[in-house]
Each structure stands twice: as C-alpha cells, then as structure tokens.
Short mmCIF file of C-alpha atoms and ligand atoms in Angstrom, two decimals:
data_model
loop_
_atom_site.label_atom_id
_atom_site.label_comp_id
_atom_site.label_asym_id
_atom_site.label_seq_id
_atom_site.Cartn_x
_atom_site.Cartn_y
_atom_site.Cartn_z
CA UNK A 384 -8.87 -16.99 -8.66
CA UNK A 385 -9.43 -13.58 -9.17
CA UNK A 386 -7.74 -10.48 -6.37
CA UNK A 387 -11.07 -9.78 -5.22
CA UNK A 388 -12.36 -12.77 -4.59
CA UNK A 389 -8.95 -14.23 -3.00
CA UNK A 390 -9.56 -10.60 -0.42
CA UNK A 391 -12.45 -11.90 0.79
CA UNK A 392 -11.91 -16.00 1.60
CA UNK A 393 -9.46 -13.85 4.35
CA UNK A 394 -11.97 -11.61 5.07
CA UNK A 395 -13.89 -14.93 5.65
CA UNK A 396 -11.84 -17.31 7.36
CA UNK A 397 -11.57 -14.59 9.65
CA UNK A 398 -15.28 -13.50 9.54
CA UNK A 399 -15.53 -17.63 10.87
CA UNK A 400 -14.00 -16.27 13.84
CA UNK A 401 -16.63 -14.40 14.36
CA UNK A 402 -19.41 -15.89 14.13
CA UNK A 403 -20.52 -13.22 12.12
CA UNK A 404 -23.99 -13.49 10.37
CA UNK A 405 -24.70 -13.46 6.26
CA UNK A 406 -26.31 -10.75 6.07
CA UNK A 407 -23.89 -8.75 7.80
CA UNK A 408 -21.12 -10.47 5.72
CA UNK A 409 -23.05 -9.29 2.42
CA UNK A 410 -22.84 -5.77 3.43
CA UNK A 411 -19.49 -5.67 4.21
CA UNK A 412 -17.81 -7.50 1.66
CA UNK A 413 -19.43 -5.47 -0.86
CA UNK A 414 -18.94 -1.78 -2.07
CA UNK A 415 -20.73 1.38 -1.65
CA UNK A 416 -19.80 2.80 -4.75
CA UNK A 417 -17.63 1.86 -7.73
CA UNK A 418 -16.76 4.57 -10.12
CA UNK A 419 -15.50 3.69 -14.07
CA UNK A 420 -15.32 6.08 -16.16
CA UNK A 421 -13.51 7.38 -19.55
CA UNK A 422 -10.83 9.52 -19.86
CA UNK A 423 -10.20 10.50 -23.09
CA UNK A 424 -6.96 12.62 -23.38
CA UNK A 425 -5.07 14.14 -26.96
CA UNK A 426 -1.90 12.67 -26.61
CA UNK A 427 1.29 14.35 -28.08
CA UNK A 428 0.90 12.54 -31.55
CA UNK A 429 -2.05 14.09 -32.09
CA UNK A 430 -3.95 11.22 -31.75
CA UNK A 431 -6.43 9.93 -29.44
CA UNK A 432 -5.34 8.21 -25.44
CA UNK A 433 -8.90 6.21 -24.66
CA UNK A 434 -7.95 4.99 -20.64
CA UNK A 435 -10.52 3.67 -18.22
CA UNK A 436 -10.50 5.07 -14.83
CA UNK A 437 -12.08 3.63 -11.39
CA UNK A 438 -12.18 4.17 -8.23
CA UNK A 439 -14.07 2.30 -5.82
CA UNK A 440 -15.91 3.67 -2.72
CA UNK A 441 -16.27 -0.23 -0.29
CA UNK A 442 -16.88 1.42 2.74
CA UNK A 443 -16.91 4.23 4.85
CA UNK A 444 -18.51 3.12 8.36
CA UNK A 445 -15.78 4.80 10.60
CA UNK A 446 -14.66 8.07 8.31
CA UNK A 447 -14.19 8.99 4.45
CA UNK A 448 -13.35 6.93 1.70
CA UNK A 449 -9.62 6.69 1.24
CA UNK A 450 -6.61 4.99 -0.70
CA UNK A 451 -4.49 4.89 -3.69
CA UNK A 452 -4.36 5.60 -7.00
CA UNK A 453 -3.16 3.04 -9.29
CA UNK A 454 -1.49 4.04 -12.63
CA UNK A 455 -0.43 0.80 -14.32
CA UNK A 456 -1.92 -1.87 -17.69
CA UNK A 457 -3.28 -3.53 -15.59
CA UNK A 458 -5.36 -2.01 -13.47
CA UNK A 459 -9.20 -3.20 -13.66
CA UNK A 460 -12.78 -2.93 -12.11
CA UNK A 461 -11.23 -6.03 -10.02
CA UNK A 462 -7.91 -4.99 -8.67
CA UNK A 463 -9.15 -1.66 -7.37
CA UNK A 464 -12.10 -3.47 -5.79
CA UNK A 465 -10.02 -5.95 -3.87
CA UNK A 466 -7.31 -3.23 -2.95
CA UNK A 467 -10.55 -0.70 -1.69
CA UNK A 468 -11.35 -3.91 -0.16
CA UNK A 469 -7.93 -4.19 1.89
CA UNK A 470 -7.93 -0.47 3.01
CA UNK A 471 -11.07 -0.89 4.06
CA UNK A 472 -9.72 -3.60 6.40
CA UNK A 473 -5.96 -1.43 7.08
CA UNK A 474 -7.30 2.26 8.51
CA UNK A 475 -9.36 -0.11 10.98
CA UNK A 476 -6.45 -2.48 12.23
CA UNK A 477 -4.58 1.01 12.78
CA UNK A 478 -7.62 2.64 13.93
CA UNK A 479 -7.78 5.60 11.86
CA UNK A 480 -11.16 7.53 11.18
CA UNK A 481 -10.99 6.73 7.90
CA UNK A 482 -12.80 3.74 5.10
CA UNK A 483 -11.16 2.30 2.08
CA UNK A 484 -11.14 3.54 -1.22
CA UNK A 485 -8.69 2.30 -4.01
CA UNK A 486 -8.35 3.47 -7.72
CA UNK A 487 -6.83 3.76 -10.98
CA UNK A 488 -6.23 3.79 -14.75
CA UNK A 489 -4.87 1.69 -16.73
CA UNK A 490 -2.31 2.89 -17.97
CA UNK A 491 1.75 2.61 -18.74
CA UNK A 492 3.10 6.15 -17.13
CA UNK A 493 6.29 4.99 -18.60
CA UNK A 494 5.13 5.51 -21.78
CA UNK A 495 3.31 9.18 -21.46
CA UNK A 496 5.16 12.15 -21.51
CA UNK A 497 4.56 14.73 -18.67
CA UNK A 498 2.62 16.43 -20.29
CA UNK A 499 0.09 13.93 -21.61
CA UNK A 500 0.00 12.40 -17.67
CA UNK A 501 -0.56 15.89 -16.63
CA UNK A 502 -3.81 15.77 -18.49
CA UNK A 503 -4.76 12.63 -18.23
CA UNK A 504 -4.16 13.18 -14.28
CA UNK A 505 -6.80 16.40 -14.90
CA UNK A 506 -9.46 14.67 -16.89
CA UNK A 507 -9.64 11.91 -14.79
CA UNK A 508 -10.42 14.42 -11.26
CA UNK A 509 -12.83 16.80 -13.85
CA UNK A 510 -14.53 13.55 -14.64
CA UNK A 511 -14.72 12.16 -10.25
CA UNK A 512 -14.04 15.50 -8.32
CA UNK A 513 -17.95 15.34 -7.13
CA UNK A 514 -16.54 12.06 -5.74
CA UNK A 515 -14.21 12.88 -3.37
CA UNK A 516 -13.21 15.02 -1.11
CA UNK A 517 -12.11 15.39 1.93
CA UNK A 518 -14.66 14.70 4.08
CA UNK A 519 -15.58 11.44 1.29
CA UNK A 520 -13.46 10.16 -0.64
CA UNK A 521 -8.81 10.87 0.05
CA UNK A 522 -6.82 9.23 -3.06
CA UNK A 523 -2.88 8.68 -2.01
CA UNK A 524 0.15 8.04 -4.43
CA UNK A 525 0.52 4.28 -5.40
CA UNK A 526 2.23 2.18 -8.23
CA UNK A 527 2.59 4.49 -10.79
CA UNK A 528 2.13 8.25 -9.30
CA UNK A 529 3.58 9.84 -7.16
CA UNK A 530 3.65 13.51 -5.35
CA UNK A 531 3.30 14.84 -8.91
CA UNK A 532 -0.01 13.50 -9.79
CA UNK A 533 -1.12 14.36 -6.23
CA UNK A 534 -0.58 17.50 -6.95
CA UNK A 535 -2.17 18.56 -9.93
CA UNK A 536 -5.33 16.58 -8.62
CA UNK A 537 -5.39 18.78 -5.35
CA UNK A 538 -5.37 21.78 -8.22
CA UNK A 539 -7.78 20.33 -10.51
CA UNK A 540 -10.00 20.02 -7.52
CA UNK A 541 -9.73 23.63 -5.95
CA UNK A 542 -10.98 25.23 -9.45
CA UNK A 543 -13.96 23.24 -8.90
CA UNK A 544 -14.85 23.33 -5.06
CA UNK A 545 -11.74 25.95 -4.10
CA UNK A 546 -8.67 26.11 -1.46
CA UNK A 547 -9.11 22.23 -0.10
CA UNK A 548 -5.14 20.34 0.13
CA UNK A 549 -7.22 17.67 2.42
CA UNK A 550 -8.82 16.07 -0.60
CA UNK A 551 -5.69 13.49 -1.81
CA UNK A 552 -2.59 12.81 0.09
CA UNK A 553 0.97 12.19 -0.92
CA UNK A 554 1.54 16.05 -1.86
CA UNK A 555 5.72 17.03 -2.39
CA UNK A 556 5.62 18.72 1.43
CA UNK A 557 6.77 22.41 -1.32
CA UNK A 558 2.86 21.75 -2.15
CA UNK A 559 0.88 21.33 1.21
CA UNK A 560 2.20 17.62 1.94
CA UNK A 561 3.52 16.43 5.57
CA UNK A 562 7.48 15.63 5.91
CA UNK A 563 7.73 11.63 5.90
CA UNK A 564 4.69 11.16 3.64
CA UNK A 565 7.30 9.84 0.74
CA UNK A 566 8.53 7.61 2.83
CA UNK A 567 6.62 6.10 5.25
CA UNK A 568 5.51 3.21 4.07
CA UNK A 569 9.51 2.18 3.64
CA UNK A 570 9.92 3.64 7.25
CA UNK A 571 6.70 1.65 8.75
CA UNK A 572 8.02 -1.93 7.35
CA UNK A 573 11.20 -1.27 8.87
CA UNK A 574 9.27 -0.90 12.16
CA UNK A 575 7.32 -4.07 11.72
CA UNK A 576 10.27 -5.69 10.17
CA UNK A 577 11.98 -5.20 13.42
CA UNK A 578 8.79 -5.83 15.98
CA UNK A 579 8.13 -9.18 14.51
CA UNK A 580 12.54 -10.11 14.50
CA UNK A 581 12.23 -9.30 18.57
CA UNK A 582 9.62 -11.81 18.81
CA UNK A 583 11.60 -14.14 17.52
CA UNK A 584 14.59 -13.13 19.51
CA UNK A 585 16.71 -11.03 17.06
CA UNK A 586 16.97 -8.12 15.60
CA UNK A 587 17.01 -6.50 12.19
CA UNK A 588 21.63 -6.10 12.45
CA UNK A 589 23.07 -8.95 10.77
CA UNK A 590 19.62 -9.96 9.37
CA UNK A 591 19.67 -10.81 5.66
CA UNK A 592 16.50 -9.36 3.55
CA UNK A 593 15.47 -10.04 -0.69
CA UNK A 594 13.03 -6.93 -1.38
CA UNK A 595 10.91 -7.29 -4.71
CA UNK A 596 10.14 -3.99 -6.20
CA UNK A 597 12.55 -1.13 -5.98
CA UNK A 598 10.32 1.46 -6.21
CA UNK A 599 9.00 4.15 -3.56
CA UNK A 600 7.71 1.19 -0.78
CA UNK A 601 10.88 -1.19 -1.68
CA UNK A 602 13.75 1.25 -2.37
CA UNK A 603 12.82 3.21 1.19
CA UNK A 604 12.48 0.18 2.65
CA UNK A 605 15.74 -1.28 2.62
CA UNK A 606 17.22 2.08 2.66
CA UNK A 607 15.60 1.80 6.57
CA UNK A 608 16.56 -1.43 6.99
CA UNK A 609 20.61 -0.41 5.53
CA UNK A 610 20.45 2.15 8.19
CA UNK A 611 19.14 -0.12 11.09
CA UNK A 612 22.66 -2.56 9.60
CA UNK A 613 19.88 -5.59 7.86
CA UNK A 614 22.27 -7.14 5.03
CA UNK A 615 20.25 -6.23 1.54
CA UNK A 616 21.38 -9.86 -0.39
CA UNK A 617 18.85 -9.13 -3.88
CA UNK A 618 16.65 -6.20 -4.55
CA UNK A 619 14.56 -6.25 -8.09
CA UNK A 620 12.29 -4.23 -10.07
CA UNK A 621 10.45 -4.56 -13.77
CA UNK A 622 13.08 -4.48 -15.39
CA UNK A 623 15.96 -7.83 -13.20
CA UNK A 624 16.82 -7.73 -9.88
CA UNK A 625 20.59 -7.97 -8.68
CA UNK A 626 22.32 -9.93 -5.80
CA UNK A 627 25.36 -9.61 -3.37
CA UNK A 628 25.79 -12.07 -0.91
CA UNK A 629 27.92 -9.18 0.79
CA UNK A 630 25.05 -6.90 1.11
CA UNK A 631 24.11 -4.59 -1.57
CA UNK A 632 26.28 -0.46 -0.83
CA UNK A 633 22.30 0.81 -0.66
CA UNK A 634 22.96 4.71 -0.62
CA UNK A 635 25.55 3.27 -4.11
CA UNK A 636 22.33 1.90 -5.70
CA UNK A 637 20.10 4.32 -5.30
CA UNK A 638 22.21 7.07 -6.69
CA UNK A 639 22.77 4.40 -9.53
CA UNK A 640 18.45 3.92 -10.03
CA UNK A 641 19.09 7.95 -9.85
CA UNK A 642 20.05 8.47 -13.40
CA UNK A 643 18.91 4.78 -14.73
CA UNK A 644 15.66 4.72 -13.28
CA UNK A 645 16.45 0.71 -12.51
CA UNK A 646 18.54 -2.11 -10.70
CA UNK A 647 20.12 -3.65 -13.46
CA UNK A 648 23.55 -2.23 -13.82
CA UNK A 649 24.46 -1.53 -11.00
CA UNK A 650 27.55 -2.39 -10.11
CA UNK A 651 27.96 -3.31 -6.64
CA UNK A 652 25.61 -7.01 -7.68
CA UNK A 653 25.48 -9.41 -9.97
CA UNK A 654 22.47 -9.85 -12.37
CA UNK A 655 19.81 -12.05 -11.55
CA UNK A 656 16.33 -12.83 -12.07
CA UNK A 657 12.36 -11.66 -9.56
CA UNK A 658 12.47 -15.36 -9.59
CA UNK A 659 15.55 -16.54 -7.90
CA UNK A 660 15.12 -13.66 -5.35
CA UNK A 661 12.03 -14.87 -4.38
CA UNK A 662 13.56 -17.75 -3.68
CA UNK A 663 17.11 -17.19 -2.46
CA UNK A 664 17.76 -18.29 1.15
CA UNK A 665 17.05 -15.42 3.14
CA UNK A 666 16.06 -14.70 6.62
CA UNK A 667 13.52 -12.23 5.04
CA UNK A 668 11.40 -11.60 2.26
CA UNK A 669 9.58 -8.59 1.31
CA UNK A 670 7.81 -8.15 -1.64
CA UNK A 671 6.77 -4.47 -2.54
CA UNK A 672 5.73 -4.46 -6.13
CA UNK A 673 2.75 -5.65 -7.16
CA UNK A 674 -0.01 -7.90 -6.01
CA UNK A 675 -0.43 -12.18 -6.97
CA UNK A 676 2.81 -12.91 -6.26
CA UNK A 677 2.43 -15.89 -4.38
CA UNK A 678 0.74 -18.94 -5.71
CA UNK A 679 1.47 -22.59 -3.75
CA UNK A 680 4.26 -23.31 -6.24
CA UNK A 681 6.56 -20.41 -4.86
CA UNK A 682 5.69 -20.56 -1.29
CA UNK A 683 6.81 -24.40 -1.47
CA UNK A 684 10.14 -23.12 -3.00
CA UNK A 685 10.07 -20.28 -0.59
CA UNK A 686 13.78 -20.82 1.48
CA UNK A 687 12.85 -17.33 3.80
CA UNK A 688 11.81 -17.47 7.20
CA UNK A 689 9.74 -14.96 7.12
CA UNK A 690 7.63 -13.01 5.48
CA UNK A 691 6.68 -9.50 5.11
CA UNK A 692 4.36 -8.22 2.68
CA UNK A 693 5.22 -4.66 2.01
CA UNK A 694 2.70 -4.95 -1.82
CA UNK A 695 -0.86 -4.99 -0.93
CA UNK A 696 -2.63 -8.15 -2.47
CA UNK A 697 0.94 -10.57 -2.71
CA UNK A 698 0.24 -13.68 -1.63
CA UNK A 699 -3.04 -16.03 -3.36
CA UNK A 700 -4.75 -18.16 -0.20
CA UNK A 701 -3.50 -21.18 -1.31
CA UNK A 702 0.67 -20.15 -1.13
CA UNK A 703 -1.04 -18.65 2.09
CA UNK A 704 -1.89 -22.29 3.20
CA UNK A 705 1.54 -23.75 2.05
CA UNK A 706 3.19 -20.91 4.05
CA UNK A 707 1.11 -21.45 7.57
CA UNK A 708 2.15 -25.00 7.19
CA UNK A 709 5.69 -24.29 7.06
CA UNK A 710 5.12 -22.29 9.63
CA UNK A 711 6.24 -19.45 8.07
CA UNK A 712 4.86 -16.81 9.56
CA UNK A 713 3.49 -13.80 7.00
CA UNK A 714 3.12 -9.80 8.53
CA UNK A 715 0.11 -9.60 6.72
CA UNK A 716 -0.21 -6.13 3.47
CA UNK A 717 -2.94 -4.19 5.99
CA UNK A 718 -0.63 -3.87 8.60
CA UNK A 719 2.53 -4.39 7.22
CA UNK A 720 2.31 -1.55 4.89
CA UNK A 721 0.47 0.94 6.75
CA UNK A 722 2.16 3.55 7.03
CA UNK A 723 2.00 5.00 4.36
CA UNK A 724 -1.81 5.04 4.94
CA UNK A 725 -0.95 6.23 8.82
CA UNK A 726 0.51 9.24 7.45
CA UNK A 727 -1.52 10.29 4.61
CA UNK A 728 -3.93 10.67 8.23
CA UNK A 729 -1.54 13.09 9.59
CA UNK A 730 -0.89 14.67 5.99
CA UNK A 731 -4.93 14.92 6.04
CA UNK A 732 -4.96 16.52 9.94
CA UNK A 733 -2.38 18.99 9.11
CA UNK A 734 -4.38 20.07 6.01
CA UNK A 735 -7.45 20.56 8.15
CA UNK A 736 -5.69 22.22 10.64
CA UNK A 737 -3.26 24.38 8.27
CA UNK A 738 -0.48 23.34 10.19
CA UNK A 739 2.57 21.32 9.99
CA UNK A 740 3.82 18.75 12.22
CA UNK A 741 8.29 18.29 12.19
CA UNK A 742 9.51 15.25 10.91
CA UNK A 743 10.17 13.51 14.03
CA UNK A 744 7.05 13.59 15.47
CA UNK A 745 5.23 12.08 11.75
CA UNK A 746 7.91 9.50 12.87
CA UNK A 747 7.22 9.24 16.43
CA UNK A 748 3.65 9.25 15.73
CA UNK A 749 3.97 6.97 12.70
CA UNK A 750 5.93 4.32 15.07
CA UNK A 751 4.05 4.33 18.55
CA UNK A 752 0.17 3.86 15.88
CA UNK A 753 2.20 0.84 14.39
CA UNK A 754 3.58 -0.89 17.38
CA UNK A 755 0.61 -0.44 19.47
CA UNK A 756 -1.13 -2.50 16.37
CA UNK A 757 1.17 -5.32 16.12
CA UNK A 758 0.64 -6.33 18.98
CA UNK A 759 -2.60 -6.27 19.61
CA UNK A 760 -2.28 -8.32 16.01
CA UNK A 761 0.57 -10.30 17.27
CA UNK A 762 -1.62 -10.83 20.82
CA UNK A 763 -4.77 -12.34 18.89
CA UNK A 764 -2.50 -14.66 16.79
CA UNK A 765 -0.88 -16.15 19.57
CA UNK A 766 -3.94 -15.92 21.92
CA UNK A 767 -6.13 -17.98 19.29
CA UNK A 768 -3.43 -20.29 17.18
CA UNK A 769 -4.56 -18.48 14.08
CA UNK A 770 -2.39 -17.10 11.59
CA UNK A 771 -1.39 -12.59 11.80
CA UNK A 772 -3.49 -12.25 8.81
CA UNK A 773 -6.54 -13.77 10.08
CA UNK A 774 -6.04 -11.89 13.89
CA UNK A 775 -5.70 -8.53 12.13
CA UNK A 776 -8.82 -9.12 9.36
CA UNK A 777 -10.72 -10.28 12.99
CA UNK A 778 -9.85 -7.01 14.23
CA UNK A 779 -10.26 -4.74 11.25
CA UNK A 780 -13.43 -6.41 10.98
CA UNK A 781 -14.67 -6.35 14.82
CA UNK A 782 -14.28 -1.83 13.86
CA UNK A 783 -15.68 -1.64 11.12
CA UNK A 784 -18.57 -3.74 12.27
CA UNK A 785 -18.69 -2.21 15.60
CA UNK A 786 -19.58 1.32 12.91
CA UNK A 787 -22.09 0.04 11.55
CA UNK A 788 -23.67 -1.18 13.88
CA UNK A 789 -23.37 2.12 16.11
CA UNK A 790 -24.21 3.92 13.05
CA UNK A 791 -27.31 2.31 11.74
CA UNK A 792 -28.15 1.19 8.87
P1 LIG B 165 6.13 2.23 -7.33
O1 LIG B 165 5.21 2.64 -8.38
O2 LIG B 165 6.74 3.03 -6.98
O3 LIG B 165 6.95 0.72 -7.33
C1 LIG B 165 6.69 -0.08 -8.21
C2 LIG B 165 8.05 -1.23 -8.43
O4 LIG B 165 7.53 -2.18 -8.73
C3 LIG B 165 8.55 -0.69 -9.04
O5 LIG B 165 10.30 -0.38 -8.53
C4 LIG B 165 8.78 -1.73 -10.60
O6 LIG B 165 9.61 -1.77 -11.28
C5 LIG B 165 8.50 -2.76 -9.85
N1 LIG B 165 8.00 -3.90 -10.53
C6 LIG B 165 6.92 -3.90 -11.21
N2 LIG B 165 6.48 -5.05 -11.63
C7 LIG B 165 6.93 -6.20 -10.89
C8 LIG B 165 7.38 -6.72 -11.30
N3 LIG B 165 6.75 -8.41 -12.11
N4 LIG B 165 9.18 -8.27 -10.33
C9 LIG B 165 9.47 -6.81 -9.69
N5 LIG B 165 9.35 -5.73 -9.10
C10 LIG B 165 8.53 -5.41 -10.65
O7 LIG B 165 4.93 1.34 -5.98
P2 LIG B 165 4.76 1.81 -4.87
O8 LIG B 165 4.43 2.70 -4.59
O9 LIG B 165 6.19 1.45 -4.54
O10 LIG B 165 3.73 0.60 -4.62
C11 LIG B 165 4.58 -0.93 -4.57
C12 LIG B 165 2.98 -2.14 -3.62
O11 LIG B 165 2.70 -1.48 -2.32
C13 LIG B 165 1.86 -2.39 -4.60
O12 LIG B 165 1.62 -3.32 -4.07
C14 LIG B 165 1.63 -1.14 -3.63
O13 LIG B 165 0.38 -1.19 -3.62
C15 LIG B 165 1.89 -0.76 -2.04
N6 LIG B 165 1.41 -0.02 -0.82
C16 LIG B 165 1.97 1.30 -1.95
C17 LIG B 165 2.27 2.56 -0.68
C18 LIG B 165 2.99 3.43 -1.22
O14 LIG B 165 2.27 4.44 -0.18
N7 LIG B 165 3.42 4.08 -2.24
C19 LIG B 165 1.37 1.75 0.70
C20 LIG B 165 1.14 0.78 0.79
C21 LIG B 165 1.47 -0.20 0.17
#
C-alpha cells in the first residue's frame, strides 16, 4: 500500500459513517491540481544538479491551499498527494479557513551547501510563483526546510508579485514571521497529550515518553513535556537513539544537538536504535519523524499505552487495526500535530493586517483552538464508539463537504 492509498483508506472509514455518495467521495479525495516541475541548478562543483519539485493542491473549498514543503530524497508525487490530502482534513478539523496542499523536492538538504539550497529554493519559486500566494496557496516548513528557506521563498515571490509576506508562513520572527511559530507544533502536541492524559485521569508530570525524531517537532515536543515534569526516556533521529531510564536531561541534550546536529554521542544516556525506541515500555510513544513507521508487526511489538502522532502518516492501516484491537488509543496526526498550521494561520492573519501578536496571545489562541478541537473529536469518538482517527476524519470531511455544497459545484 502507498501513502495516498492509506490516507484514502482512513477517509473511507469515516465516509462510510457519513453515508457519503460515490461522486462526493471522488470529488473530495481527488486533488484539484498537481504541479511537477524540473528544478535544475548549478552546484558548487560546477556540475548541474537535477531535482524534481512538487506542489499538490488538494482542496480549497474552505480557503486557500495550505501545507508544508518537504526537502527529502524520498519526496515523490504519491507522498505529496497523501500529505496534501491530510492537510485538507487537518485544517478542517481545527476549523481554519484553509484548504490542503503539500509539496517538496527530492533533494537531500544535508548534502547541499547553503548557497545550493538557496539557489534551489529560488528556482523552485520561479517555477511555481503564479500558482502560490496569500489567497491561493501558502507553503510552510516541513521535514528538511526551515525559516530560512521560507524567507528565501518570500523574497523570491516578492520579486514577481510585490510585498506579500502572507505568501508563506514559518518565516523567521525577524523577517515577518510570528512569535511562537517555530515551536508551535511541539507546543500543540504537548497540549494534546495533556488533554488525552486527563481523559485517563493522568497528568504529564511523572509520565514516561519515547519520542522518535528530534527535529523541529520532536525536540520542541520534548522540551515542553520536560518543562511540565514529563520523563523522556528515549529520543532518536536518523542517526540513532539514546535512552535513559531516569529521564533524559532535555536542556543538556539540546546543547549537545546544537553543536553536534545529532542526538547520538550525548553523554547523558545510552546508545540505542530506533527500533528499540519504538518498542520500549513507556506510557506514551510519540513518532515525530517520517511517515510509515508502524506496520502491523511493529504495532504488535509496541509496549506504550498511548500513541500521539507528531509525524504525518506514521501509521499504516494494518497497524491502526492492531492498535485498535489492542485498545491502545492513537491521537491522529490531523489533530495531534495541527498546532503548526494553527500558528501558521495566525502568522498569515498578522501578515495580512501588518500587525504583530505577542507570544502569550499566540500560545493562548493556539491552546484554545486545540482544546476545542480535541474535545469535539474525543466526544464524537466516545459517542459513536469509533477511533479518534475516524472521528477526526468525520469532522474534517463534514466541514469540507458543507463548504463544497454551499459554494456550489
Ligand atoms: P525535521 O526535518 O525538523 O526533523 C525530522 C527529524 O526526524 C530529524 O531529527 C531526523 O533526523 C529524524 N529522522 C529522519 N529519518 C528518521 C528515521 N528513519 N528514524 C528516526 N528519525 C528520523 O522535520 P519536522 O518539521 O520536525 O517534521 C517531523 C514530522 O512532523 C514530519 O512527519 C512532518 O510532516 C510533521 N509535521 C511537521 C510540522 C512542522 O511544523 N514542522 C507540522 C506538522 C507535522
């Protein structure tokens, strides 16, 4: 099964509950527009570097397409299509006036110089600038991209269309970005974790966690959970994992990562593997790296009591069935990691109004939106006796469907 098929499997589970017609199903799962562009640049060596860029615009019934840009060697049209569709349901489940989009490039940013990365990003924008913009499609950071890449996007877009900081979100605070955006996804995951634990009469303090992926999402999630007394027993990145049964000293680890760019080698824990991390006996497991982490065998081996999906698409449908059968609750990606797009929305609003919010206001509004959305999803799941994933998809699909009908064909 491929990623887009998996997303549609989850869509169909919810669509059945909603008695969606076949025509409406086709209308809602099919992407509105798919861009594939060649992005060729001169590398520092003088050779030509050939890359393929994608932008999938899935659905804009509720507002402009919105979603990240991923730079990773595995980026392809199927993955981008799946992630774009997830964005449609995500923006709807947290009730933002956006649709869903996603894109990226099949490059390895770790193997490119800063100059190469900048030329690549600008060339990509040159290819797609007519199709993006504040009221069309608004990219944001994802795996392998960051605030600097977003700043280059805005600057390049400006050359064609004038000053429009709202054309992209996740920009640095000193370059039209929003306070709180960089840490927003991790901040939101900590809030959702708190809400889910509260339903089980538990609190973050003293709860044990394992977090896969220590980039933007994983490291900020670890920081906020640690600040609230959570014990992070294991973290990992693409190079390996570290564990500490007493709980990892997250501020010390962050200092190590700032210098070494990887968690391995940190002297406050023992070396381990990603596989060991995923199957550790912890209270909460948080995948925060790439998609497709859990297949059925891995889901059977998981010993955590709760899974919070920080990454997009970490669970294949066969693994989801195993988690459900084992009664391990899974808080789905489209709600759990929505803090990032919520604060992207706040950044867009600030850019359109040329007005700045304080960090306190951003975090307060993010929390309100996430808590309201979590309550609604949890209540629906309980009332219908369905998984939180199916409930979240049902809410998202209903909202997009209503907008489609109200707007007309
Ligand atoms: P990032 O590039 O900042 O970090 C990714 C991390 O995953 C890195 O630590 C990398 O080393 C690690 N990693 C890569 N391959 C791995 C592997 N095989 N095993 C273990 N670790 C591995 O990316 P990010 O922005 O933190 O995104 C992580 C996930 O969260 C993605 O699925 C992304 O789509 C999702 N997400 C990101 C945001 C956001 O605001 N950045 C918002 C919502 C969802």
